[in-house]
mmCIF file with all atom_site columns, C-alpha atoms in Angstrom:
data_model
loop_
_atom_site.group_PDB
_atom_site.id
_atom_site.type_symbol
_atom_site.label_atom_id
_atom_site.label_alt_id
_atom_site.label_comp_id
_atom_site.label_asym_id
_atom_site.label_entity_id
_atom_site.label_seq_id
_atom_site.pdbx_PDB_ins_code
_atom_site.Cartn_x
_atom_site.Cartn_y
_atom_site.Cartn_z
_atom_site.occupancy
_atom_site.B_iso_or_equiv
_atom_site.pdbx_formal_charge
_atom_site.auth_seq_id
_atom_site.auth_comp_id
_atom_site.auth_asym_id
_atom_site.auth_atom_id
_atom_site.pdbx_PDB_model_num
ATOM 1   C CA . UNK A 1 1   ? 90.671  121.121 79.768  1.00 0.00 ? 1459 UNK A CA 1
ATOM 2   C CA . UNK A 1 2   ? 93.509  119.463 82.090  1.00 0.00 ? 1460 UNK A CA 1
ATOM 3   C CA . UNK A 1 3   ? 93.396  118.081 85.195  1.00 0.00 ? 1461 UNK A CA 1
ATOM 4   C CA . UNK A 1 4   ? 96.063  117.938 87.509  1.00 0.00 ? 1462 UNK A CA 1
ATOM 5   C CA . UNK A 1 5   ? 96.395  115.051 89.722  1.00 0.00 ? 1463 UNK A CA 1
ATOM 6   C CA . UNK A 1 6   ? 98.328  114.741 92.555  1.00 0.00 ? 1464 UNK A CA 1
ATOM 7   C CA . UNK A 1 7   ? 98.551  110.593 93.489  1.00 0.00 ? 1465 UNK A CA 1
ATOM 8   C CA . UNK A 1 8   ? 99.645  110.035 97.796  1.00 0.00 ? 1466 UNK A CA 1
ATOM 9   C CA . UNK A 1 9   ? 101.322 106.347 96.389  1.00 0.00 ? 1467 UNK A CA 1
ATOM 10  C CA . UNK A 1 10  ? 102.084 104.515 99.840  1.00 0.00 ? 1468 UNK A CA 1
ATOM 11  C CA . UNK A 1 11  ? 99.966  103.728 103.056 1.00 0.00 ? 1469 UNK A CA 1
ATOM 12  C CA . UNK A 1 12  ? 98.270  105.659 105.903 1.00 0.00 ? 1470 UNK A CA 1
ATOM 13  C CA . UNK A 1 13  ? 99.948  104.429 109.572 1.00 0.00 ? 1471 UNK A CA 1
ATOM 14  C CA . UNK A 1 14  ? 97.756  102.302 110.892 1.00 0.00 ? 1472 UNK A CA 1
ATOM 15  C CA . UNK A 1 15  ? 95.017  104.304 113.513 1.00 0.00 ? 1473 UNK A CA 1
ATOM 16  C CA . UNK A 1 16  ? 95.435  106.921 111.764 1.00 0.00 ? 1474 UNK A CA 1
ATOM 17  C CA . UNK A 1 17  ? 92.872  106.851 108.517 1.00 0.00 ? 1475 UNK A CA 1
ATOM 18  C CA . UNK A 1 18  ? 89.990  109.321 110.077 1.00 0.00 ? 1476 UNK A CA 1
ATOM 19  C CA . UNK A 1 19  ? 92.619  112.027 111.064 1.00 0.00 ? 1477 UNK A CA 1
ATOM 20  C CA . UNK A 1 20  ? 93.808  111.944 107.694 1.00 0.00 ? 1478 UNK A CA 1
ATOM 21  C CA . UNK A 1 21  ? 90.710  112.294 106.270 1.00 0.00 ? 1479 UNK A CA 1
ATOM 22  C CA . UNK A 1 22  ? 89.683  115.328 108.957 1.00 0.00 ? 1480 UNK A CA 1
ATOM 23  C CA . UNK A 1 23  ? 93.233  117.057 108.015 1.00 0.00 ? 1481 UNK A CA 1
ATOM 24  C CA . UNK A 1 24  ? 92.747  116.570 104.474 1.00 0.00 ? 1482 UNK A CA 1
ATOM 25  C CA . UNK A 1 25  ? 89.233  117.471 104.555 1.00 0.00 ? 1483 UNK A CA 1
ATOM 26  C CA . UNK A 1 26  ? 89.317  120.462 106.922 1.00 0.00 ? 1484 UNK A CA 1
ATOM 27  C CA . UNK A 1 27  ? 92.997  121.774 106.229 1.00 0.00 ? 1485 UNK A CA 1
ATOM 28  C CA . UNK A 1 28  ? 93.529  120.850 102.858 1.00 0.00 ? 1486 UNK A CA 1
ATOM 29  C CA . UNK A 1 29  ? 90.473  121.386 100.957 1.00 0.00 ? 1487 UNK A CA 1
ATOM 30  C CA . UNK A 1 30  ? 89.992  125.059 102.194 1.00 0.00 ? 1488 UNK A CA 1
ATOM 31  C CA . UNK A 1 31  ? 93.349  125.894 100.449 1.00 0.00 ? 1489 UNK A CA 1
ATOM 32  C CA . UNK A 1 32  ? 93.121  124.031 97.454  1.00 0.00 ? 1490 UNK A CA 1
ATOM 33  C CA . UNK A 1 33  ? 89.939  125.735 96.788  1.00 0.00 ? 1491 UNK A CA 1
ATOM 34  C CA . UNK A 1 34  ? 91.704  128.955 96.396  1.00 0.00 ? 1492 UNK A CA 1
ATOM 35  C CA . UNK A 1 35  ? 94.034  128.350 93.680  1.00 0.00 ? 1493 UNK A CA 1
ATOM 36  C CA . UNK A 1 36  ? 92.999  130.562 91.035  1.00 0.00 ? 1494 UNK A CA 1
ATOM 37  C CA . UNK A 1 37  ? 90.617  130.119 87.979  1.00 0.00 ? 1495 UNK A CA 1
ATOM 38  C CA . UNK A 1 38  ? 90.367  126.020 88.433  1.00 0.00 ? 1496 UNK A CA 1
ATOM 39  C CA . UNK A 1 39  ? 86.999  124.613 87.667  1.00 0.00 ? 1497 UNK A CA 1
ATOM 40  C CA . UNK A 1 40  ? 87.061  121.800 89.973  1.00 0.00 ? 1498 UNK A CA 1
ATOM 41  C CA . UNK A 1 41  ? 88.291  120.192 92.631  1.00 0.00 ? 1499 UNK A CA 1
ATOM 42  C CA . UNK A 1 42  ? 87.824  116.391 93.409  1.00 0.00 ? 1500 UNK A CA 1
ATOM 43  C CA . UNK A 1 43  ? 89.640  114.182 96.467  1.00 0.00 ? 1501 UNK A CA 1
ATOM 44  C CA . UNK A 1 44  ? 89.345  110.789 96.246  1.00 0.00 ? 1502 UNK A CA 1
ATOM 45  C CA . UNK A 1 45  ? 90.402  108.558 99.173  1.00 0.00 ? 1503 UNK A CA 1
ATOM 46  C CA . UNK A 1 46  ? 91.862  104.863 98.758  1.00 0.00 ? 1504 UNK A CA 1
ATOM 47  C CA . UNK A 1 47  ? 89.311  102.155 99.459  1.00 0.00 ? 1505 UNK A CA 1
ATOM 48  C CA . UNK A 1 48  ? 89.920  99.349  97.935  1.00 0.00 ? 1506 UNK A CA 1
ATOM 49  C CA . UNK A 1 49  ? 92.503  97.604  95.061  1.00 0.00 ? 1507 UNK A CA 1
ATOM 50  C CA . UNK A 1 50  ? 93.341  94.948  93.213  1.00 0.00 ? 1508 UNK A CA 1
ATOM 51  C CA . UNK A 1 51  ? 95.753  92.499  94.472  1.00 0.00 ? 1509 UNK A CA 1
ATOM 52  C CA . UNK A 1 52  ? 99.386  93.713  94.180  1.00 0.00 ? 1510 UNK A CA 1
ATOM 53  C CA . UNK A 1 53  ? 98.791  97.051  92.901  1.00 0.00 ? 1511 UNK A CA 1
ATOM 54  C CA . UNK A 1 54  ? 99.584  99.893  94.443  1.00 0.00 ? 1512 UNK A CA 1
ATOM 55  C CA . UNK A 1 55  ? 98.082  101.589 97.362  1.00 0.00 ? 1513 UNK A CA 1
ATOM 56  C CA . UNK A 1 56  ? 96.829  105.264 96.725  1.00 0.00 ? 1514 UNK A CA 1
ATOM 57  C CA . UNK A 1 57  ? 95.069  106.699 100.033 1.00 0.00 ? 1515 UNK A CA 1
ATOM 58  C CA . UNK A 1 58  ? 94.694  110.137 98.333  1.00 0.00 ? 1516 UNK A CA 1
ATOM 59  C CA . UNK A 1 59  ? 94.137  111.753 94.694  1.00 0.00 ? 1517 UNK A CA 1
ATOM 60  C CA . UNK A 1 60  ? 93.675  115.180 94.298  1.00 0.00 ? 1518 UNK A CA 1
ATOM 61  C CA . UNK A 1 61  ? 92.314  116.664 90.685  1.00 0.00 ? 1519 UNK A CA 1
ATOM 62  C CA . UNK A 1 62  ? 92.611  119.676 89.896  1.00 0.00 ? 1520 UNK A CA 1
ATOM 63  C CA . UNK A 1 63  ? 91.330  121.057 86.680  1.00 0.00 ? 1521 UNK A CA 1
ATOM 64  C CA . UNK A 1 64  ? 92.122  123.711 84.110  1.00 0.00 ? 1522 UNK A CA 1
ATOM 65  C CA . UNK A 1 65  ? 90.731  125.150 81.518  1.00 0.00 ? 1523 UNK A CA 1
ATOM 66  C CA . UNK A 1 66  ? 94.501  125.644 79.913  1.00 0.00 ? 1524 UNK A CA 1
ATOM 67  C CA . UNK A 1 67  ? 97.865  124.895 80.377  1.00 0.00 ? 1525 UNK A CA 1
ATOM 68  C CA . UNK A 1 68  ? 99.013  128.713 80.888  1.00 0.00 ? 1526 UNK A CA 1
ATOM 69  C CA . UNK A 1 69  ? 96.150  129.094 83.671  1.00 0.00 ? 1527 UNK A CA 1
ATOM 70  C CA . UNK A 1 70  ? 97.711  125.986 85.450  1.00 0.00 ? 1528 UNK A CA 1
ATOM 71  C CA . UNK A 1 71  ? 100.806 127.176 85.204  1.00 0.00 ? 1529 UNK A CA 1
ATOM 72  C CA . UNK A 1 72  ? 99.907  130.485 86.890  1.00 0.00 ? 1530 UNK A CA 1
ATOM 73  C CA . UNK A 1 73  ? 97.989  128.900 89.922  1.00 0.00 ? 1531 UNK A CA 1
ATOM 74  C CA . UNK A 1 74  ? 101.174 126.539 90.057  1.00 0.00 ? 1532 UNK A CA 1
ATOM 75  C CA . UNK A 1 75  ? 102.869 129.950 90.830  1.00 0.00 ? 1533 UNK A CA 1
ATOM 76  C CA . UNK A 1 76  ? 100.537 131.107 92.622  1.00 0.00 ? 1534 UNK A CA 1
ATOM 77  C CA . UNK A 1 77  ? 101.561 132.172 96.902  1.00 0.00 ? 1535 UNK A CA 1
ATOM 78  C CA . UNK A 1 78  ? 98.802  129.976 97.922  1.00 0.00 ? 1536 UNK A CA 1
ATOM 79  C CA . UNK A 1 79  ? 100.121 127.124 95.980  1.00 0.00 ? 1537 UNK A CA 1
ATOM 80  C CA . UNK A 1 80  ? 103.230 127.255 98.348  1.00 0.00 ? 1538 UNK A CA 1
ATOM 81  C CA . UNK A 1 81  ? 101.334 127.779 101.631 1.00 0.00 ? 1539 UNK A CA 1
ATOM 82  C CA . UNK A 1 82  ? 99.167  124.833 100.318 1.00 0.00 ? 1540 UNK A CA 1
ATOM 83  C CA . UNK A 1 83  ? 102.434 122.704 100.261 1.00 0.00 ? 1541 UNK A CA 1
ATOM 84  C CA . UNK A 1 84  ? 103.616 123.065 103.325 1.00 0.00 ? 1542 UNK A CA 1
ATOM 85  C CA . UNK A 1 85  ? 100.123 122.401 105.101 1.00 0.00 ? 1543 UNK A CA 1
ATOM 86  C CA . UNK A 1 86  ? 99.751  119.421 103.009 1.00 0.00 ? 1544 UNK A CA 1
ATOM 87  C CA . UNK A 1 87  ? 103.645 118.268 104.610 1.00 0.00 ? 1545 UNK A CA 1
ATOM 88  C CA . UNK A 1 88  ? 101.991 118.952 108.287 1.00 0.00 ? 1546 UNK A CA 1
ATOM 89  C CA . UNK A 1 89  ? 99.253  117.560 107.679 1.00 0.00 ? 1547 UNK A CA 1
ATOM 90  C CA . UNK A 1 90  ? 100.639 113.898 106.499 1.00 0.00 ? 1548 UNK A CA 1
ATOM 91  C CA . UNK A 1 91  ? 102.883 114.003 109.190 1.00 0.00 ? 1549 UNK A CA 1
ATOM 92  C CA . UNK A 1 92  ? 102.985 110.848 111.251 1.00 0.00 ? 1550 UNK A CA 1
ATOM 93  C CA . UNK A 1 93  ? 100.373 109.690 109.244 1.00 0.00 ? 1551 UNK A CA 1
ATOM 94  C CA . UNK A 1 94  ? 101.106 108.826 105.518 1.00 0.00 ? 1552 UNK A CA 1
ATOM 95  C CA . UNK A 1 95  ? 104.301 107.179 104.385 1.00 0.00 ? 1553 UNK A CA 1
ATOM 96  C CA . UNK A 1 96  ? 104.920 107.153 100.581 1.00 0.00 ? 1554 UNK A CA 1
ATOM 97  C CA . UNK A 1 97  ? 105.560 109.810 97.948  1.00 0.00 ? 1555 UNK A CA 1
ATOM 98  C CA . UNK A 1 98  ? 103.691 112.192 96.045  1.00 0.00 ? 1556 UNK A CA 1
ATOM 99  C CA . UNK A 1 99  ? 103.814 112.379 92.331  1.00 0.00 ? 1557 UNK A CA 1
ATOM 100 C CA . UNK A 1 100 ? 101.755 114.477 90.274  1.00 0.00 ? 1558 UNK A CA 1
ATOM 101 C CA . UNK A 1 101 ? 100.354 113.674 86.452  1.00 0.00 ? 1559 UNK A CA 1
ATOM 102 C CA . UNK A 1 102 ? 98.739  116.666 84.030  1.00 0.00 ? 1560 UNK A CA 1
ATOM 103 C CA . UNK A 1 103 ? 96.258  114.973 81.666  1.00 0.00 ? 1561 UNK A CA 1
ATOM 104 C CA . UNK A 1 104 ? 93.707  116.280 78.927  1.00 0.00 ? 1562 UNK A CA 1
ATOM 105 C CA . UNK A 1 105 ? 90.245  115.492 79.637  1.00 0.00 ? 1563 UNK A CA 1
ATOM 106 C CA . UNK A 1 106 ? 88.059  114.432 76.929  1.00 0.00 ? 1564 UNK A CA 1
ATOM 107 C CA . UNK A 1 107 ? 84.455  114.407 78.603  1.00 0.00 ? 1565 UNK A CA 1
ATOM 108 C CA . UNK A 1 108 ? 81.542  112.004 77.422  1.00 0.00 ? 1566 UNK A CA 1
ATOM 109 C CA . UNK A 1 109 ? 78.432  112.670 79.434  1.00 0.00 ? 1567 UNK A CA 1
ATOM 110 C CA . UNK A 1 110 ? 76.335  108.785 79.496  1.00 0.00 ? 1568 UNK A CA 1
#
């Protein structure tokens, strides 16, 4: 399986952490959930760090059961509706970059 993450590196403006959270939540989510044949879908938001390391208010993971089924929901129409919603709904209140990382997941249940 892979899991495609998509890191939010940088900081939420200030006053604005619970509308980010509502527009990620309520916009986001609903879209992210349609791109085909994933078999999960995790956000995680920020909370705390270590000293000096970066500050990540958002992670999105996405997960795969293959590379060629990623690829297709990359390609996917919702994909690009997904991107622009996630642009308006940052607006004026995250500042950073997004980068994203594809890793294998290797799963040990405790």
């Amino acid at each position: 399986m892979l899991t495609r993450y998509a890191i939010f590196e940088g900081r939420l403006v200030p006053g604005t952490e619970q509308d980010f959270r509502r527009a990620v939540i309520d916009r986001l989510v609903p879209m992210w959930r349609q791109f085909p044949c994933q078999t999960g879908l995790r956000i995680t938001f920020g909370m705390e760090r270590d000293e000096g390391a970066p500050e990540y208010p958002l992670i999105l993971a996405i997960t795969y059961p293959d590379r060629a089924t990623m690829l297709a929901a990359l390609d996917h129409p919702v994909r690009l509706e997904s991107r622009a919603a996630t642009q308006a709904a940052i607006a004026g209140r995250f500042e950073g970059r997004i980068h994203h990382h594809v890793t294998e997941m290797l799963d040990f249940p405790a």
